[in-house]
CSV table of C-alpha atoms in Angstrom, one decimal:
chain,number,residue,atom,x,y,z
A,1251,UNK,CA,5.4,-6.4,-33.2
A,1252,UNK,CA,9.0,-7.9,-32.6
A,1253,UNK,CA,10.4,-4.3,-33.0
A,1254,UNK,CA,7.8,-3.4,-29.9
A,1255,UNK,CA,9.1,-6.4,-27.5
A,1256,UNK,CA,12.5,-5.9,-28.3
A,1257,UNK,CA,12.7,-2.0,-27.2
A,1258,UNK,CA,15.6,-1.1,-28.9
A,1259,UNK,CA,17.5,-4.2,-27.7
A,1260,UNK,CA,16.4,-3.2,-24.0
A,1261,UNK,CA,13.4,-5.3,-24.1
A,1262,UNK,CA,14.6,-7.6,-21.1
A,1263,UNK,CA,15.0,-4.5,-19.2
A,1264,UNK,CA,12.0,-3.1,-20.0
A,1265,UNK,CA,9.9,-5.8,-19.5
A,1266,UNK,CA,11.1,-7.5,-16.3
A,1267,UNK,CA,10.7,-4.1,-14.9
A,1268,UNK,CA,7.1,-4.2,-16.0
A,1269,UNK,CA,6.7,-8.1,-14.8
A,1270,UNK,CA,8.4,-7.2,-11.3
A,1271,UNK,CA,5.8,-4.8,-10.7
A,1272,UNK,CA,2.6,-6.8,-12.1
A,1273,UNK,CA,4.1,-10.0,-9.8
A,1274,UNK,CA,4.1,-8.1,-6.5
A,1275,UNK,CA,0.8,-6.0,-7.7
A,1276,UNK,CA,-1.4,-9.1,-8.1
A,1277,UNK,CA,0.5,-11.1,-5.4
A,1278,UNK,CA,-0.9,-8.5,-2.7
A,1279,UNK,CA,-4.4,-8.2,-3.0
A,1280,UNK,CA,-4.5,-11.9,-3.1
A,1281,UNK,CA,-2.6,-12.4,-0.2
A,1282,UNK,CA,-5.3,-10.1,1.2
A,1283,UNK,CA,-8.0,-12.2,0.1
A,1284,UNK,CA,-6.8,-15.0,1.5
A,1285,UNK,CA,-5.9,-13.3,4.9
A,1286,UNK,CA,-9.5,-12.0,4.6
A,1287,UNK,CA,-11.0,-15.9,4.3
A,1288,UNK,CA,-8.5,-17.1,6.8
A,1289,UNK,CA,-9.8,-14.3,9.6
A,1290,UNK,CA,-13.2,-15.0,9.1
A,1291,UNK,CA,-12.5,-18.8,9.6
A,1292,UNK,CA,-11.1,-18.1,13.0
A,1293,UNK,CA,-13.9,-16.1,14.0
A,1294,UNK,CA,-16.7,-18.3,12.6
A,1295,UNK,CA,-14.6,-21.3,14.3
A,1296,UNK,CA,-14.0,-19.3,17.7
A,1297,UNK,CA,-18.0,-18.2,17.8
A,1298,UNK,CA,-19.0,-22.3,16.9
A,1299,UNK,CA,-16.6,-23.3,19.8
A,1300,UNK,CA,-18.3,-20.7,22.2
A,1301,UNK,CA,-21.7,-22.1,21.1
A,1302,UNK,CA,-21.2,-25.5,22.1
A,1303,UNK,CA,-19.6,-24.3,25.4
A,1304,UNK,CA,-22.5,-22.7,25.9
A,1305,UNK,CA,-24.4,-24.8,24.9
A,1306,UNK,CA,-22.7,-27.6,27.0
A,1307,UNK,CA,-22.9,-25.3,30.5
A,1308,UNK,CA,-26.7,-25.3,30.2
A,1309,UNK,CA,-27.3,-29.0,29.8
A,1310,UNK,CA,-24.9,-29.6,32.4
A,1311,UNK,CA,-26.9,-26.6,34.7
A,1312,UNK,CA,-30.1,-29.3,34.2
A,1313,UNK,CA,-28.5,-32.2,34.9
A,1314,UNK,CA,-28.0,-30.9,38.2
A,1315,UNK,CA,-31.5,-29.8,38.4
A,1316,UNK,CA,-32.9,-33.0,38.1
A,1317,UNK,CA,-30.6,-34.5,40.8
B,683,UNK,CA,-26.9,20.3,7.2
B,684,UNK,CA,-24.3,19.2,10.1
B,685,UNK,CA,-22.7,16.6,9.1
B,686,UNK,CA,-20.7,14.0,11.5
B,687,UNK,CA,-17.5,13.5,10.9
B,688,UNK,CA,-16.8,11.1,13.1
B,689,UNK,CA,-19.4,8.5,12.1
B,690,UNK,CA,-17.2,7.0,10.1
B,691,UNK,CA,-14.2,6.9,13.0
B,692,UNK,CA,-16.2,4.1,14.2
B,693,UNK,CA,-14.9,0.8,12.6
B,694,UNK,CA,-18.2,-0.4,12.6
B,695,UNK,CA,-19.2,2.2,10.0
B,696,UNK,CA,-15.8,1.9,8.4
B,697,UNK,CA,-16.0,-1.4,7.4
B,698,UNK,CA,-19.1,-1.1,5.1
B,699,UNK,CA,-18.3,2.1,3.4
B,700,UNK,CA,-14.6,0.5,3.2
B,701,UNK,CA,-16.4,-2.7,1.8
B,702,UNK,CA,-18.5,-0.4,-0.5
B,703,UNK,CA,-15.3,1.3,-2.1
B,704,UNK,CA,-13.4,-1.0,-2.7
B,705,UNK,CA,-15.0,-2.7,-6.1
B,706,UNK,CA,-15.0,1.0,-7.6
B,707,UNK,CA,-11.4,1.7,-6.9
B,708,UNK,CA,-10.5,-1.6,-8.2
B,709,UNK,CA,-12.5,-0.5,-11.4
B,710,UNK,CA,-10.2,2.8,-11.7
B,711,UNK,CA,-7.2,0.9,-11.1
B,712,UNK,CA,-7.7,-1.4,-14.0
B,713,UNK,CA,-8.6,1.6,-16.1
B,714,UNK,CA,-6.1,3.7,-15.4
B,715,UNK,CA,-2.9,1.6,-15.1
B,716,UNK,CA,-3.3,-0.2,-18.4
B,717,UNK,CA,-4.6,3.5,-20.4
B,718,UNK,CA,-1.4,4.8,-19.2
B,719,UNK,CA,0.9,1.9,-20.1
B,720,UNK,CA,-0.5,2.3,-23.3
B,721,UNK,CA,-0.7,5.6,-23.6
B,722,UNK,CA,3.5,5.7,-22.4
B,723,UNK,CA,4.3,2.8,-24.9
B,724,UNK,CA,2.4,3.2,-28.0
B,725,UNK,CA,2.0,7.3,-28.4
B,726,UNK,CA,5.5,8.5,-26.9
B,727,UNK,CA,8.9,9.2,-28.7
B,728,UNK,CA,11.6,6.2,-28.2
B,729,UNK,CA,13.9,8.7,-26.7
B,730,UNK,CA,13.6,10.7,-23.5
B,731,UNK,CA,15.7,13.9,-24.7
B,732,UNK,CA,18.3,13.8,-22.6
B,733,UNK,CA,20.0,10.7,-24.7
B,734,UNK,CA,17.6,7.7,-22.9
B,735,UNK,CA,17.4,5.1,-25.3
B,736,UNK,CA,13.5,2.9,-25.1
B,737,UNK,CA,14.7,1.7,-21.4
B,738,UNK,CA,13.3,5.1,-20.3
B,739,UNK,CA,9.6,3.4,-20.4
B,740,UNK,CA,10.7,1.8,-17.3
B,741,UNK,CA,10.1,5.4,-15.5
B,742,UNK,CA,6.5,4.9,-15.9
B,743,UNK,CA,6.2,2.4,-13.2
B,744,UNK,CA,9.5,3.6,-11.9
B,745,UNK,CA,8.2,7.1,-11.0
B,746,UNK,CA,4.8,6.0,-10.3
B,747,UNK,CA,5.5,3.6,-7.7
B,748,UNK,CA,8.4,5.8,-6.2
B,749,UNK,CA,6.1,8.7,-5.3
B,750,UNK,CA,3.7,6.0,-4.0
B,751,UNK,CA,6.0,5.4,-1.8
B,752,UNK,CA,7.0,8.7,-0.3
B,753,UNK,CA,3.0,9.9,-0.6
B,754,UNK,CA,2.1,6.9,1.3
B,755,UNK,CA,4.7,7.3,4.0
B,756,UNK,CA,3.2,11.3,4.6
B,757,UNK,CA,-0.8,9.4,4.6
B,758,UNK,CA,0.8,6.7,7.5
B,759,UNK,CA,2.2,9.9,9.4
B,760,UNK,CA,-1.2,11.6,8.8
B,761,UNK,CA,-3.3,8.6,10.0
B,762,UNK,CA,-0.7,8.2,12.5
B,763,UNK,CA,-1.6,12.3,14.0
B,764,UNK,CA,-4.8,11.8,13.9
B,765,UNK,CA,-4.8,8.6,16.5
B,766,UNK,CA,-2.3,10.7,18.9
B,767,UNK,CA,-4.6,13.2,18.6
B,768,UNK,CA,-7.9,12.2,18.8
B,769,UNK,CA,-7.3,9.1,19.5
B,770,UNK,CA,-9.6,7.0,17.5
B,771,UNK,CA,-8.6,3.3,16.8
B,772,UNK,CA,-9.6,3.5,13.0
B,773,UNK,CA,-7.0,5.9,12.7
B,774,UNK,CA,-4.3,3.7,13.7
B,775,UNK,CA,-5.8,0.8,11.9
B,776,UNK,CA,-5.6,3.2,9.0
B,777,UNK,CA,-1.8,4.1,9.5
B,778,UNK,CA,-1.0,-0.1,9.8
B,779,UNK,CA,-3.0,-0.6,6.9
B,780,UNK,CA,-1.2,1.9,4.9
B,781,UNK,CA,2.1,0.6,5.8
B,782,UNK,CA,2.1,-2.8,3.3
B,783,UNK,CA,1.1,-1.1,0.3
B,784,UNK,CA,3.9,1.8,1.6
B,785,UNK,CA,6.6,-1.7,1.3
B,786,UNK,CA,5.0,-3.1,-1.7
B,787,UNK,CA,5.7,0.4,-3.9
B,788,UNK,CA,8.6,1.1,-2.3
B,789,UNK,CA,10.2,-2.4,-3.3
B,790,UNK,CA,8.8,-2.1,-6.7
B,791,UNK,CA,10.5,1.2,-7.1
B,792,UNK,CA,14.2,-0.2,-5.8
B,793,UNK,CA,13.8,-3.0,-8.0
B,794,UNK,CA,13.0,-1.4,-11.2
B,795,UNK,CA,15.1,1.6,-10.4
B,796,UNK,CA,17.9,-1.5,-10.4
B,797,UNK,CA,17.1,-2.6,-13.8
B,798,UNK,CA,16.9,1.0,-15.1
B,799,UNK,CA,20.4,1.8,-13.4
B,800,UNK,CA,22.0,-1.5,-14.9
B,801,UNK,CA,21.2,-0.1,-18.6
B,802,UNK,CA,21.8,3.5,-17.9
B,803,UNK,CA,24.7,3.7,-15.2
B,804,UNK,CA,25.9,-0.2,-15.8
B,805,UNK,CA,25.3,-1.0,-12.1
B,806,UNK,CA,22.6,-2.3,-9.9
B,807,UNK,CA,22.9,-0.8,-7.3
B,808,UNK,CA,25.0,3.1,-6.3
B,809,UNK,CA,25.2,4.3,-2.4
B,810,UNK,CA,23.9,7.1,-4.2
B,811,UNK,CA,22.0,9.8,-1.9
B,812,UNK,CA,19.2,8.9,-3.4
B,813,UNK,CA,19.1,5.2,-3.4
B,814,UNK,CA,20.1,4.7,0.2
B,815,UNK,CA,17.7,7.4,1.4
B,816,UNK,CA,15.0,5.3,-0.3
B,817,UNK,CA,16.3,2.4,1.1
B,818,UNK,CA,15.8,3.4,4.7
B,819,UNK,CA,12.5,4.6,3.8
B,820,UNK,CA,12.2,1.1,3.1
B,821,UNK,CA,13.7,0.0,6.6
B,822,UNK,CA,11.5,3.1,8.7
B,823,UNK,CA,8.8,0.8,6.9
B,824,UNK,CA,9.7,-2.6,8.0
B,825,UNK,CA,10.7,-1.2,11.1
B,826,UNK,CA,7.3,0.3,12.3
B,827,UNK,CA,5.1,-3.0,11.5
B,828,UNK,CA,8.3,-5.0,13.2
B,829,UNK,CA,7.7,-2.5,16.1
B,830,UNK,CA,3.9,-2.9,15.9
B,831,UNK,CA,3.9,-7.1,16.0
B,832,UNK,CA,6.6,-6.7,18.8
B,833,UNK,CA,4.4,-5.3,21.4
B,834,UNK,CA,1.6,-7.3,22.7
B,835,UNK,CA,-0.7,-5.1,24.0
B,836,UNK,CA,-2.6,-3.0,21.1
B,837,UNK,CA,-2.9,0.3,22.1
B,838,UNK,CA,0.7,0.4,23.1
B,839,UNK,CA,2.2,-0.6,20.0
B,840,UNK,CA,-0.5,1.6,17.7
B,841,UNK,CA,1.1,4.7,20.3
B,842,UNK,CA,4.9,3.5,19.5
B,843,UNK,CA,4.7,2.7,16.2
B,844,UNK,CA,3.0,6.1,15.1
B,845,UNK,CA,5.5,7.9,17.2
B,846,UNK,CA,8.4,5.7,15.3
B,847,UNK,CA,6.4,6.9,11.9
B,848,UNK,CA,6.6,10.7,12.9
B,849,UNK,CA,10.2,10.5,13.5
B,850,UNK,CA,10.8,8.5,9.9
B,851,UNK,CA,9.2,11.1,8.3
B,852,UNK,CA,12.0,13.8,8.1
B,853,UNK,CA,13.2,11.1,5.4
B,854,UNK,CA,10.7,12.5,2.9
B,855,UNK,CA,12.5,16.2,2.3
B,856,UNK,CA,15.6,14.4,2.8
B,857,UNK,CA,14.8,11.8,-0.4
B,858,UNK,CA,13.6,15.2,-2.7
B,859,UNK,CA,16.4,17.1,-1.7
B,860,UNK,CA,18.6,14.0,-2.8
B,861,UNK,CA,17.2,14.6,-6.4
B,862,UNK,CA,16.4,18.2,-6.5
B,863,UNK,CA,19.4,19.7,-5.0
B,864,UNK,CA,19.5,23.2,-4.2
B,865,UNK,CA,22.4,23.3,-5.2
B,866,UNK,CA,24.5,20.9,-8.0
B,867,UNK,CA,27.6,21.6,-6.9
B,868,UNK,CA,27.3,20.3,-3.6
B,869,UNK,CA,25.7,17.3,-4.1
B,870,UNK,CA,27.5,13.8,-5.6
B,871,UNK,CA,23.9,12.4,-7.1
B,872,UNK,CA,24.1,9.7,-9.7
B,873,UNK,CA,20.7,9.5,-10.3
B,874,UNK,CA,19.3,12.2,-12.5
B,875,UNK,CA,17.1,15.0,-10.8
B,876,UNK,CA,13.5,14.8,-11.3
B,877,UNK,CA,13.4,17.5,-14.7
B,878,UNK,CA,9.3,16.8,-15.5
B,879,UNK,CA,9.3,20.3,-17.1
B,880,UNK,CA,11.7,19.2,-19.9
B,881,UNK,CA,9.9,15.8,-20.4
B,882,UNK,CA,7.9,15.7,-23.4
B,883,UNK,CA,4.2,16.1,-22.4
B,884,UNK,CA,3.3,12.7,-23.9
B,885,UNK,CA,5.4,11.2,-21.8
B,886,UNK,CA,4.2,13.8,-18.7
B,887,UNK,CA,0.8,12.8,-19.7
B,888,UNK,CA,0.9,8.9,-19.7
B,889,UNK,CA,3.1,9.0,-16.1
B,890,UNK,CA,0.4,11.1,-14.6
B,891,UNK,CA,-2.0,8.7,-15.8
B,892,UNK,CA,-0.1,5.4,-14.6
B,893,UNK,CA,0.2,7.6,-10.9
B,894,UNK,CA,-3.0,7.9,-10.5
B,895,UNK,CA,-4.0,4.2,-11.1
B,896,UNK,CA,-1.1,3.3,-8.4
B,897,UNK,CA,-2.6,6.0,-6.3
B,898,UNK,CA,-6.6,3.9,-7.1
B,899,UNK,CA,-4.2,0.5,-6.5
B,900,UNK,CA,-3.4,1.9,-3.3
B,901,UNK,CA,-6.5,2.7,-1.9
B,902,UNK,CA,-7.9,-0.2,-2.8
B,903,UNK,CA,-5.4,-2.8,-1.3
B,904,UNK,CA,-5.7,-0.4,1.9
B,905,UNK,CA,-8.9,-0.6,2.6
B,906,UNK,CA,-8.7,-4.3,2.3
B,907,UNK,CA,-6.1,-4.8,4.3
B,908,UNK,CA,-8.4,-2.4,7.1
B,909,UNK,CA,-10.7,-4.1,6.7
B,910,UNK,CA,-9.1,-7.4,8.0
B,911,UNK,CA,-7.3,-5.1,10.7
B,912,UNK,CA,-10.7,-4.6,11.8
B,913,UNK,CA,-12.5,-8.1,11.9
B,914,UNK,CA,-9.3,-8.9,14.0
B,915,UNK,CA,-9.3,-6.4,16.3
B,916,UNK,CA,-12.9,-6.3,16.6
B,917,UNK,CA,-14.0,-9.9,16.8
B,918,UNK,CA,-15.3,-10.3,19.9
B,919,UNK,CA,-17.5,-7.3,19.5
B,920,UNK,CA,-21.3,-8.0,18.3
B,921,UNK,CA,-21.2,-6.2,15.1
B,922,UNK,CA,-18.9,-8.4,14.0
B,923,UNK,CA,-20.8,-11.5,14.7
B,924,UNK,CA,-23.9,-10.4,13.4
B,925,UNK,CA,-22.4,-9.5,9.9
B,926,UNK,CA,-23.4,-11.7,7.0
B,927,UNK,CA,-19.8,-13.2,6.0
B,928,UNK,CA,-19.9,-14.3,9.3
B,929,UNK,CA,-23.2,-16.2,9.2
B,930,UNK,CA,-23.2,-17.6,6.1
């Protein structure tokens, strides 16, 4: 098993060739899970926002009504 | 049957089928790239003929993630036509999408290329033709999603940037004609030329193996990032508000 790390004597070459690679292999799809949960914040905020505008206009619309 | 190509050019469609793929490519890619490590580490010879001591196994995510990298650049360009073209939106999407995971191999290839050149050539780095063509690849890279997030107004930047991609790619023949020279006398290469005939076929056999897990990586992370491209791009629309991540 030792024999296997150390590759001949180039095992650190070997294997922070190999970590380099798993780092920025995991590191991107979970940036892009996170980018996915940060876009659908924004739009779940932005449609929640435009709700309560809405919302907001029409009571304001009857307000006036009963005037 | 007649089928409709063009279905799918609607990110509406997209997005599902995108949404759809994904888990299975995922699956391949966590197949394939660990078979092939395995396969390169445990049932190869230590040496790689010419004289390569063990260090060699580096070339299996060397060489993998290398042509990722020049592949990936040709699929931008091609995504890239297609908008100019046709002019879908998808297309462009696809050609944005494509360019991360384009930087991502492309880094990984410079980086364990380094490591591999500091056991075999004792240096880290060479102005070698074929290191600094890779390099700007690498720039050509950063440079079209620098262009992209510089101009405001989409359409513009999806027309610039693709146009920016179509001029990067005479870089491709110029990186294999770094390696495969026509002819060796004329050219000052440090790094080796790309001899896969000579390699023995175990070793031919677990690099094909590891490429096609990047190339199952690739698509995967793609379609991910598209799909995030889209919801973007697309959330004001309806479709988007009435899908269920939304609503939940």
């Amino acid at each position: 098993m030792n024999a296997f790390f150390s590759m001949g004597g180039f095992g650190a070459y070997v294997w922070s060739a190999m970590a380099v690679a798993a780092f920025l292999m995991v590191m991107e799809p979970v940036m892009l899970m996170i980018k996915r949960r940060t876009v659908l914040q924004t739009i779940k905020r932005a449609r929640r926002f435009a709700e309560r505008r809405q919302h907001h206009s029409h009571k304001e619309v009857n307000d006036e009504t009963q005037k | 049957m007649k089928i409709n190509w063009f279905k799918y050019a609607a990110p509406v469609s997209f997005y599902s089928l995108a949404g759809k793929l994904i888990p299975f490519f995922w699956l391949a890619t966590i197949v394939l790239i660990p078979l092939g490590l395995y396969l390169g580490f445990f049932t190869t010879p230590d040496t790689l003929g010419n004289g390569m001591k063990e260090y060699y196994r580096i070339i299996y995510v060397h060489v993998a993630a290398s042509w990722m990298a020049m592949w990936l650049y040709a699929v931008m360009v091609g995504w890239a036509l297609i908008g100019l073209i046709f002019n879908t939106r998808l297309s462009y999407m696809m050609a944005s999408a494509t360019a991360f995971t384009g930087i991502i191999m492309n880094v990984i290839a410079l980086a364990t290329g380094a490591i591999w050149g500091k056991t075999s050539w004792g240096t880290w780095w060479d102005w070698d033709p074929k290191l600094t063509s890779f390099l700007i690849l690498l720039f050509v890279y950063i440079g079209y999603l620098a262009l992209q997030s510089a101009i405001e107004d989409t359409r513009r930047s999806d027309k610039a940037s693709a146009l920016l991609a179509l001029v990067g790619l005479v870089l491709v023949p110029v990186i294999y004609y770094a390696v495969n020279c026509p002819d060796p006398t004329q050219c000052a290469s440090l790094h080796q030329e790309s001899s896969l005939e000579r390699v023995d076929p175990s070793i031919l056999k677990a690099m094909l193996v590891t490429t096609l897990g990047f190339w199952m990586y690739s698509f995967a992370t793609i379609l991910m990032r598209v799909r995030n491209i889209i919801l973007q791009r697309e959330q004001t629309t309806s479709w988007v508000s009435k899908l269920q991540e939304i609503n939940q």
